[in-house]
PDB file of C-alpha atoms and ligand atoms in Angstrom:
ATOM      1  CA  MET Q  13     -10.861  11.689  10.992  1.00  0.00           C
ATOM      2  CA  LYS Q  14     -10.508  11.435  14.784  1.00  0.00           C
ATOM      3  CA  LYS Q  15      -6.943  10.635  15.801  1.00  0.00           C
ATOM      4  CA  LEU Q  16      -6.119   7.694  18.046  1.00  0.00           C
ATOM      5  CA  ALA Q  17      -3.896   7.463  21.111  1.00  0.00           C
ATOM      6  CA  ALA Q  18      -3.451   3.742  21.746  1.00  0.00           C
ATOM      7  CA  GLY Q  19      -1.568   2.287  24.707  1.00  0.00           C
ATOM      8  CA  ASN Q  20      -0.082  -1.203  24.709  1.00  0.00           C
ATOM      9  CA  TRP Q  21       0.576  -2.444  28.228  1.00  0.00           C
ATOM     10  CA  LYS Q  22       2.215  -5.645  26.925  1.00  0.00           C
ATOM     11  CA  MET Q  23       2.803  -8.139  29.775  1.00  0.00           C
ATOM     12  CA  ASN Q  24       2.517  -5.509  32.478  1.00  0.00           C
ATOM     13  CA  GLY Q  25      -0.105  -4.865  35.106  1.00  0.00           C
ATOM     14  CA  THR Q  26      -2.268  -6.564  37.700  1.00  0.00           C
ATOM     15  CA  ALA Q  27      -5.447  -5.240  39.291  1.00  0.00           C
ATOM     16  CA  ALA Q  28      -3.618  -2.406  41.047  1.00  0.00           C
ATOM     17  CA  ALA Q  29      -2.724  -0.921  37.662  1.00  0.00           C
ATOM     18  CA  LEU Q  30      -6.385  -0.203  36.956  1.00  0.00           C
ATOM     19  CA  GLU Q  31      -5.840   2.915  39.070  1.00  0.00           C
ATOM     20  CA  GLU Q  32      -3.849   4.303  36.132  1.00  0.00           C
ATOM     21  CA  ALA Q  33      -6.835   3.852  33.833  1.00  0.00           C
ATOM     22  CA  ARG Q  34      -9.078   5.572  36.376  1.00  0.00           C
ATOM     23  CA  ALA Q  35      -6.626   8.453  36.738  1.00  0.00           C
ATOM     24  CA  LEU Q  36      -6.435   8.779  32.960  1.00  0.00           C
ATOM     25  CA  THR Q  37     -10.188   9.025  32.487  1.00  0.00           C
ATOM     26  CA  ALA Q  38     -10.482  11.468  35.377  1.00  0.00           C
ATOM     27  CA  ALA Q  39      -7.830  13.725  33.840  1.00  0.00           C
ATOM     28  CA  HIS Q  40      -9.163  13.396  30.269  1.00  0.00           C
ATOM     29  CA  PRO Q  41     -12.958  13.168  30.428  1.00  0.00           C
ATOM     30  CA  ALA Q  42     -13.499  14.408  26.871  1.00  0.00           C
ATOM     31  CA  PRO Q  43     -10.322  14.286  24.770  1.00  0.00           C
ATOM     32  CA  ALA Q  44     -10.451  15.503  21.173  1.00  0.00           C
ATOM     33  CA  CYS Q  45      -8.806  12.222  20.101  1.00  0.00           C
ATOM     34  CA  GLU Q  46      -9.807   8.620  20.671  1.00  0.00           C
ATOM     35  CA  MET Q  47      -8.157   7.052  23.712  1.00  0.00           C
ATOM     36  CA  LEU Q  48      -7.494   3.313  23.937  1.00  0.00           C
ATOM     37  CA  LEU Q  49      -5.641   1.087  26.384  1.00  0.00           C
ATOM     38  CA  CYS Q  50      -4.757  -2.529  25.588  1.00  0.00           C
ATOM     39  CA  PRO Q  51      -3.977  -4.201  28.914  1.00  0.00           C
ATOM     40  CA  PRO Q  52      -3.091  -7.875  29.368  1.00  0.00           C
ATOM     41  CA  ALA Q  53      -6.093 -10.108  28.705  1.00  0.00           C
ATOM     42  CA  THR Q  54      -6.588 -10.734  32.423  1.00  0.00           C
ATOM     43  CA  LEU Q  55      -7.483  -7.057  32.908  1.00  0.00           C
ATOM     44  CA  ILE Q  56      -9.664  -6.409  29.859  1.00  0.00           C
ATOM     45  CA  ALA Q  57     -13.009  -7.055  31.531  1.00  0.00           C
ATOM     46  CA  ARG Q  58     -12.154  -5.127  34.664  1.00  0.00           C
ATOM     47  CA  MET Q  59     -10.720  -2.206  32.717  1.00  0.00           C
ATOM     48  CA  ALA Q  60     -13.790  -2.151  30.475  1.00  0.00           C
ATOM     49  CA  GLU Q  61     -15.934  -2.022  33.601  1.00  0.00           C
ATOM     50  CA  ALA Q  62     -13.852   0.842  35.006  1.00  0.00           C
ATOM     51  CA  ALA Q  63     -14.030   2.654  31.659  1.00  0.00           C
ATOM     52  CA  ARG Q  64     -17.794   2.411  31.273  1.00  0.00           C
ATOM     53  CA  GLY Q  65     -19.296   5.848  30.642  1.00  0.00           C
ATOM     54  CA  THR Q  66     -15.873   7.408  30.000  1.00  0.00           C
ATOM     55  CA  ALA Q  67     -13.957   8.212  26.800  1.00  0.00           C
ATOM     56  CA  LEU Q  68     -11.571   5.283  27.341  1.00  0.00           C
ATOM     57  CA  MET Q  69     -11.819   2.288  25.023  1.00  0.00           C
ATOM     58  CA  VAL Q  70     -10.227  -1.071  25.788  1.00  0.00           C
ATOM     59  CA  GLY Q  71      -8.493  -3.518  23.479  1.00  0.00           C
ATOM     60  CA  GLY Q  72      -6.657  -6.827  23.358  1.00  0.00           C
ATOM     61  CA  GLN Q  73      -3.066  -7.487  22.280  1.00  0.00           C
ATOM     62  CA  ASP Q  74      -3.660 -10.569  20.109  1.00  0.00           C
ATOM     63  CA  CYS Q  75      -6.386 -13.008  19.124  1.00  0.00           C
ATOM     64  CA  HIS Q  76      -6.609 -16.391  17.453  1.00  0.00           C
ATOM     65  CA  ALA Q  77      -7.750 -16.676  13.847  1.00  0.00           C
ATOM     66  CA  LYS Q  78     -10.345 -19.319  14.727  1.00  0.00           C
ATOM     67  CA  PRO Q  79     -13.601 -18.563  16.543  1.00  0.00           C
ATOM     68  CA  SER Q  80     -13.242 -21.441  19.040  1.00  0.00           C
ATOM     69  CA  GLY Q  81     -11.714 -24.876  19.477  1.00  0.00           C
ATOM     70  CA  ALA Q  82      -8.780 -26.845  20.829  1.00  0.00           C
ATOM     71  CA  HIS Q  83      -6.207 -24.027  21.128  1.00  0.00           C
ATOM     72  CA  THR Q  84      -4.949 -24.089  24.689  1.00  0.00           C
ATOM     73  CA  GLY Q  85      -3.973 -20.681  25.994  1.00  0.00           C
ATOM     74  CA  ASP Q  86      -5.391 -18.744  23.079  1.00  0.00           C
ATOM     75  CA  LEU Q  87      -8.270 -16.252  22.959  1.00  0.00           C
ATOM     76  CA  SER Q  88     -10.762 -15.679  20.163  1.00  0.00           C
ATOM     77  CA  ALA Q  89     -11.913 -12.318  18.870  1.00  0.00           C
ATOM     78  CA  ALA Q  90     -15.379 -13.102  20.222  1.00  0.00           C
ATOM     79  CA  MET Q  91     -13.907 -13.601  23.710  1.00  0.00           C
ATOM     80  CA  LEU Q  92     -12.178 -10.216  23.564  1.00  0.00           C
ATOM     81  CA  ARG Q  93     -15.398  -8.598  22.421  1.00  0.00           C
ATOM     82  CA  ASP Q  94     -17.329 -10.362  25.170  1.00  0.00           C
ATOM     83  CA  ALA Q  95     -14.836  -9.066  27.746  1.00  0.00           C
ATOM     84  CA  GLY Q  96     -15.460  -5.490  26.594  1.00  0.00           C
ATOM     85  CA  ALA Q  97     -12.760  -4.931  23.975  1.00  0.00           C
ATOM     86  CA  SER Q  98     -13.431  -2.800  20.904  1.00  0.00           C
ATOM     87  CA  HIS Q  99      -9.955  -3.127  19.343  1.00  0.00           C
ATOM     88  CA  VAL Q 100      -7.168  -5.683  19.085  1.00  0.00           C
ATOM     89  CA  ILE Q 101      -3.477  -5.186  18.307  1.00  0.00           C
ATOM     90  CA  LEU Q 102      -2.275  -7.760  15.766  1.00  0.00           C
ATOM     91  CA  GLY Q 103       1.135  -8.615  14.395  1.00  0.00           C
ATOM     92  CA  HIS Q 104       3.083  -6.598  16.949  1.00  0.00           C
ATOM     93  CA  SER Q 105       6.793  -7.134  16.329  1.00  0.00           C
ATOM     94  CA  GLU Q 106       7.110  -8.917  19.674  1.00  0.00           C
ATOM     95  CA  ARG Q 107       4.521 -11.462  18.473  1.00  0.00           C
ATOM     96  CA  ARG Q 108       6.157 -11.703  15.068  1.00  0.00           C
ATOM     97  CA  THR Q 109       9.473 -12.422  16.845  1.00  0.00           C
ATOM     98  CA  ASP Q 110       8.450 -14.390  19.958  1.00  0.00           C
ATOM     99  CA  HIS Q 111       5.730 -16.436  18.225  1.00  0.00           C
ATOM    100  CA  ALA Q 112       7.040 -16.411  14.650  1.00  0.00           C
ATOM    101  CA  GLU Q 113       3.816 -14.858  13.360  1.00  0.00           C
ATOM    102  CA  THR Q 114       3.769 -14.429   9.604  1.00  0.00           C
ATOM    103  CA  ASP Q 115       1.944 -11.846   7.510  1.00  0.00           C
ATOM    104  CA  ALA Q 116      -0.562 -14.523   6.485  1.00  0.00           C
ATOM    105  CA  GLN Q 117      -1.289 -15.392  10.118  1.00  0.00           C
ATOM    106  CA  VAL Q 118      -1.663 -11.738  11.026  1.00  0.00           C
ATOM    107  CA  ARG Q 119      -4.088 -11.294   8.139  1.00  0.00           C
ATOM    108  CA  ALA Q 120      -6.140 -14.326   9.267  1.00  0.00           C
ATOM    109  CA  LYS Q 121      -6.308 -12.937  12.788  1.00  0.00           C
ATOM    110  CA  ALA Q 122      -7.292  -9.508  11.475  1.00  0.00           C
ATOM    111  CA  GLU Q 123     -10.075 -11.052   9.415  1.00  0.00           C
ATOM    112  CA  ALA Q 124     -11.341 -12.899  12.504  1.00  0.00           C
ATOM    113  CA  ALA Q 125     -11.236  -9.670  14.504  1.00  0.00           C
ATOM    114  CA  VAL Q 126     -13.086  -7.662  11.869  1.00  0.00           C
ATOM    115  CA  ALA Q 127     -15.699 -10.402  11.485  1.00  0.00           C
ATOM    116  CA  GLU Q 128     -16.357 -10.070  15.205  1.00  0.00           C
ATOM    117  CA  GLY Q 129     -16.759  -6.295  14.966  1.00  0.00           C
ATOM    118  CA  LEU Q 130     -13.385  -5.401  16.470  1.00  0.00           C
ATOM    119  CA  VAL Q 131     -11.066  -2.766  15.033  1.00  0.00           C
ATOM    120  CA  ALA Q 132      -7.825  -4.472  13.962  1.00  0.00           C
ATOM    121  CA  ILE Q 133      -4.636  -2.516  14.735  1.00  0.00           C
ATOM    122  CA  VAL Q 134      -2.174  -4.163  12.362  1.00  0.00           C
ATOM    123  CA  CYS Q 135       1.485  -3.545  13.225  1.00  0.00           C
ATOM    124  CA  ILE Q 136       4.334  -3.424  10.732  1.00  0.00           C
ATOM    125  CA  GLY Q 137       7.909  -2.187  10.855  1.00  0.00           C
ATOM    126  CA  GLU Q 138      11.461  -2.829   9.777  1.00  0.00           C
ATOM    127  CA  THR Q 139      14.385  -4.108  11.831  1.00  0.00           C
ATOM    128  CA  GLU Q 140      17.524  -2.045  12.212  1.00  0.00           C
ATOM    129  CA  ALA Q 141      19.392  -4.308   9.774  1.00  0.00           C
ATOM    130  CA  GLU Q 142      16.643  -3.835   7.204  1.00  0.00           C
ATOM    131  CA  ARG Q 143      16.774  -0.047   7.598  1.00  0.00           C
ATOM    132  CA  ASP Q 144      20.570  -0.032   7.329  1.00  0.00           C
ATOM    133  CA  ALA Q 145      20.271  -2.092   4.147  1.00  0.00           C
ATOM    134  CA  GLY Q 146      17.890   0.457   2.622  1.00  0.00           C
ATOM    135  CA  GLN Q 147      15.041  -2.056   2.712  1.00  0.00           C
ATOM    136  CA  THR Q 148      12.585  -0.129   4.914  1.00  0.00           C
ATOM    137  CA  LEU Q 149       9.925   0.671   2.327  1.00  0.00           C
ATOM    138  CA  ALA Q 150      10.216  -2.743   0.668  1.00  0.00           C
ATOM    139  CA  VAL Q 151       9.754  -4.514   4.003  1.00  0.00           C
ATOM    140  CA  ILE Q 152       6.833  -2.492   5.267  1.00  0.00           C
ATOM    141  CA  GLY Q 153       5.184  -2.532   1.840  1.00  0.00           C
ATOM    142  CA  ARG Q 154       5.340  -6.312   1.824  1.00  0.00           C
ATOM    143  CA  GLN Q 155       4.039  -6.507   5.404  1.00  0.00           C
ATOM    144  CA  LEU Q 156       1.178  -4.137   4.600  1.00  0.00           C
ATOM    145  CA  ASP Q 157       0.164  -6.058   1.487  1.00  0.00           C
ATOM    146  CA  GLY Q 158       0.279  -9.373   3.341  1.00  0.00           C
ATOM    147  CA  SER Q 159      -1.211  -8.449   6.703  1.00  0.00           C
ATOM    148  CA  ILE Q 160      -4.293  -6.312   6.152  1.00  0.00           C
ATOM    149  CA  PRO Q 161      -7.640  -8.082   6.191  1.00  0.00           C
ATOM    150  CA  ALA Q 162      -9.898  -8.534   3.189  1.00  0.00           C
ATOM    151  CA  GLY Q 163     -12.727  -6.020   3.450  1.00  0.00           C
ATOM    152  CA  ALA Q 164     -10.585  -3.451   5.253  1.00  0.00           C
ATOM    153  CA  THR Q 165     -12.228  -0.064   5.756  1.00  0.00           C
ATOM    154  CA  ALA Q 166     -11.436   3.137   7.605  1.00  0.00           C
ATOM    155  CA  ALA Q 167     -13.736   1.913  10.372  1.00  0.00           C
ATOM    156  CA  ASN Q 168     -12.253  -1.538  10.966  1.00  0.00           C
ATOM    157  CA  LEU Q 169      -8.544  -1.085  10.274  1.00  0.00           C
ATOM    158  CA  VAL Q 170      -5.775   0.924  11.916  1.00  0.00           C
ATOM    159  CA  ILE Q 171      -2.152   0.562  10.821  1.00  0.00           C
ATOM    160  CA  ALA Q 172       0.688   1.025  13.305  1.00  0.00           C
ATOM    161  CA  TYR Q 173       4.135   1.696  11.859  1.00  0.00           C
ATOM    162  CA  GLU Q 174       6.620   0.610  14.497  1.00  0.00           C
ATOM    163  CA  PRO Q 175      10.282   0.348  13.573  1.00  0.00           C
ATOM    164  CA  VAL Q 176      11.475  -2.659  15.586  1.00  0.00           C
ATOM    165  CA  TRP Q 177      14.638  -0.849  16.626  1.00  0.00           C
ATOM    166  CA  ALA Q 178      12.646   2.063  18.083  1.00  0.00           C
ATOM    167  CA  ILE Q 179      10.457  -0.063  20.363  1.00  0.00           C
ATOM    168  CA  GLY Q 180      11.431   0.318  24.004  1.00  0.00           C
ATOM    169  CA  THR Q 181      14.843   1.733  23.116  1.00  0.00           C
ATOM    170  CA  GLY Q 182      14.323   5.477  23.493  1.00  0.00           C
ATOM    171  CA  ARG Q 183      15.471   5.851  19.873  1.00  0.00           C
ATOM    172  CA  THR Q 184      13.174   7.144  17.154  1.00  0.00           C
ATOM    173  CA  PRO Q 185      13.549   7.722  13.425  1.00  0.00           C
ATOM    174  CA  THR Q 186      13.960  11.324  12.337  1.00  0.00           C
ATOM    175  CA  LEU Q 187      10.765  13.242  11.669  1.00  0.00           C
ATOM    176  CA  ALA Q 188      11.583  13.104   7.957  1.00  0.00           C
ATOM    177  CA  GLU Q 189      11.980   9.320   8.096  1.00  0.00           C
ATOM    178  CA  ILE Q 190       8.626   8.903   9.842  1.00  0.00           C
ATOM    179  CA  GLY Q 191       7.022  11.220   7.292  1.00  0.00           C
ATOM    180  CA  GLU Q 192       8.504   9.277   4.389  1.00  0.00           C
ATOM    181  CA  VAL Q 193       7.120   5.981   5.679  1.00  0.00           C
ATOM    182  CA  HIS Q 194       3.684   7.361   6.515  1.00  0.00           C
ATOM    183  CA  SER Q 195       3.139   8.967   3.124  1.00  0.00           C
ATOM    184  CA  PHE Q 196       4.393   5.772   1.472  1.00  0.00           C
ATOM    185  CA  LEU Q 197       1.884   3.790   3.558  1.00  0.00           C
ATOM    186  CA  ARG Q 198      -1.000   6.104   2.614  1.00  0.00           C
ATOM    187  CA  ASP Q 199      -0.215   5.695  -1.081  1.00  0.00           C
ATOM    188  CA  ARG Q 200       0.259   1.952  -0.841  1.00  0.00           C
ATOM    189  CA  LEU Q 201      -3.001   1.607   1.074  1.00  0.00           C
ATOM    190  CA  ARG Q 202      -4.808   3.616  -1.616  1.00  0.00           C
ATOM    191  CA  GLY Q 203      -3.597   1.027  -4.100  1.00  0.00           C
ATOM    192  CA  LEU Q 204      -5.043  -1.730  -1.923  1.00  0.00           C
ATOM    193  CA  ILE Q 205      -8.387  -0.332  -0.742  1.00  0.00           C
ATOM    194  CA  GLY Q 206      -8.936   2.823  -2.778  1.00  0.00           C
ATOM    195  CA  ASP Q 207     -10.314   6.042  -1.290  1.00  0.00           C
ATOM    196  CA  ALA Q 208     -11.083   4.330   2.031  1.00  0.00           C
ATOM    197  CA  ALA Q 209      -7.330   4.558   2.650  1.00  0.00           C
ATOM    198  CA  ASP Q 210      -7.654   8.280   3.347  1.00  0.00           C
ATOM    199  CA  GLY Q 211      -9.675   7.556   6.494  1.00  0.00           C
ATOM    200  CA  VAL Q 212      -7.512   4.752   7.896  1.00  0.00           C
ATOM    201  CA  ARG Q 213      -5.590   5.910  10.948  1.00  0.00           C
ATOM    202  CA  LEU Q 214      -1.834   5.486  10.497  1.00  0.00           C
ATOM    203  CA  LEU Q 215      -0.187   5.373  13.924  1.00  0.00           C
ATOM    204  CA  TYR Q 216       3.489   5.821  14.657  1.00  0.00           C
ATOM    205  CA  GLY Q 217       4.879   3.641  17.463  1.00  0.00           C
ATOM    206  CA  GLY Q 218       8.292   3.273  19.076  1.00  0.00           C
ATOM    207  CA  SER Q 219       9.525   5.351  22.034  1.00  0.00           C
ATOM    208  CA  VAL Q 220       6.715   7.906  21.860  1.00  0.00           C
ATOM    209  CA  LYS Q 221       6.619   9.980  25.039  1.00  0.00           C
ATOM    210  CA  PRO Q 222       5.098  13.292  26.124  1.00  0.00           C
ATOM    211  CA  SER Q 223       8.300  15.148  25.211  1.00  0.00           C
ATOM    212  CA  ASN Q 224       8.395  14.035  21.558  1.00  0.00           C
ATOM    213  CA  ALA Q 225       4.673  13.521  20.901  1.00  0.00           C
ATOM    214  CA  ALA Q 226       3.833  16.997  19.584  1.00  0.00           C
ATOM    215  CA  GLU Q 227       6.554  17.004  16.919  1.00  0.00           C
ATOM    216  CA  ILE Q 228       5.625  13.487  15.784  1.00  0.00           C
ATOM    217  CA  PHE Q 229       1.920  14.368  15.609  1.00  0.00           C
ATOM    218  CA  ALA Q 230       2.707  17.363  13.401  1.00  0.00           C
ATOM    219  CA  ILE Q 231       4.019  15.050  10.649  1.00  0.00           C
ATOM    220  CA  PRO Q 232       1.576  14.628   7.738  1.00  0.00           C
ATOM    221  CA  HIS Q 233      -0.211  11.244   7.709  1.00  0.00           C
ATOM    222  CA  VAL Q 234       0.573  10.553  11.373  1.00  0.00           C
ATOM    223  CA  ASP Q 235      -2.904  10.043  12.821  1.00  0.00           C
ATOM    224  CA  GLY Q 236      -1.938   8.983  16.318  1.00  0.00           C
ATOM    225  CA  ALA Q 237       0.429   6.739  18.229  1.00  0.00           C
ATOM    226  CA  LEU Q 238       0.808   3.234  19.584  1.00  0.00           C
ATOM    227  CA  VAL Q 239       2.546   3.677  22.903  1.00  0.00           C
ATOM    228  CA  GLY Q 240       4.208   1.009  25.038  1.00  0.00           C
ATOM    229  CA  GLY Q 241       6.204   2.085  28.070  1.00  0.00           C
ATOM    230  CA  ALA Q 242       4.704   5.573  28.302  1.00  0.00           C
ATOM    231  CA  SER Q 243       1.163   4.169  28.380  1.00  0.00           C
ATOM    232  CA  LEU Q 244       1.670   2.493  31.767  1.00  0.00           C
ATOM    233  CA  LYS Q 245       1.427   5.734  33.733  1.00  0.00           C
ATOM    234  CA  ALA Q 246      -1.636   7.947  33.457  1.00  0.00           C
ATOM    235  CA  ALA Q 247       0.442  11.120  33.600  1.00  0.00           C
ATOM    236  CA  ASP Q 248       2.667  10.079  30.682  1.00  0.00           C
ATOM    237  CA  PHE Q 249      -0.092   8.693  28.498  1.00  0.00           C
ATOM    238  CA  GLY Q 250      -2.242  11.679  29.389  1.00  0.00           C
ATOM    239  CA  GLY Q 251       0.506  13.956  28.097  1.00  0.00           C
ATOM    240  CA  ILE Q 252       0.434  12.099  24.793  1.00  0.00           C
ATOM    241  CA  VAL Q 253      -3.385  12.278  24.680  1.00  0.00           C
ATOM    242  CA  ALA Q 254      -3.153  16.030  25.282  1.00  0.00           C
ATOM    243  CA  ALA Q 255      -0.555  16.474  22.526  1.00  0.00           C
ATOM    244  CA  LEU Q 256      -2.677  14.511  20.081  1.00  0.00           C
ATOM    245  CA  SER Q 257      -5.818  16.406  21.053  1.00  0.00           C
ATOM    246  CA  ALA Q 258      -3.989  19.655  20.290  1.00  0.00           C
ATOM    247  CA  ALA Q 259      -2.515  18.448  16.989  1.00  0.00           C
TER     248      ALA Q 259
HETATM  249  P1  PGA T  11       7.425   1.713  23.332  1.00  0.00           P
HETATM  250  O1  PGA T  11       6.620   0.483  22.667  1.00  0.00           O
HETATM  251  O2  PGA T  11       6.508   2.899  23.318  1.00  0.00           O
HETATM  252  O3  PGA T  11       7.727   1.242  24.741  1.00  0.00           O
HETATM  253  O4  PGA T  11       8.643   1.935  22.518  1.00  0.00           O
HETATM  254  C1  PGA T  11       5.801   0.693  21.557  1.00  0.00           C
HETATM  255  C2  PGA T  11       5.098  -0.590  21.180  1.00  0.00           C
HETATM  256  O5  PGA T  11       5.727  -1.654  21.227  1.00  0.00           O
HETATM  257  O6  PGA T  11       3.898  -0.577  20.838  1.00  0.00           O
END
């Protein structure tokens, strides 16, 4: 399986930031891993244009579950695809918190994305209180069961394990803790979709940076990363791409 370095720009970046995508593709013309940036929706089309003919793929950060209609401010999976996206992040903890997205809503969005030919990157992860209460595996197991789309395959689904307390904080779980969750996820996914689970990329996300990427990528069942802050600069994200390519 090819590993995946995915960057989530969140609500950051205007046209000037496309220079970072250009610098990234110039520095990494043929990485051994897949390379994806998910900019704000306003930049998807222009980034896709800039990425044409390069190894960089472009994705969205959310989509609506419906194909069209009276949903002011929302975007459909077809619109993302039309703008040049190949992937979409769904159920990120910031959406689960800021927009009260439930597992069922994330699943509906993922099914819409897959129906449109997009790869759904479904995010799950425990809060600090849940980890302290020893609930980590119960919480992420429930989120996994409830959020993945019907008809999930290794080609249309990526799972991102992102402990909420590690996002944007500079804190990460221990390598053993990440390993425990990822092997749990692989097993749980096998129970849900059978052998296809072995080909589904399981990303770790939460304060991944060039300096900790190599040790995280050496953990079994870590097939890449979902990167926030360190994806905004080509040099930082490029360091993570290089570490993943070498893993
Ligand atoms: P971070 O964000 O890398 O800035 O911690 C990760 C994410 O939210 O996807």
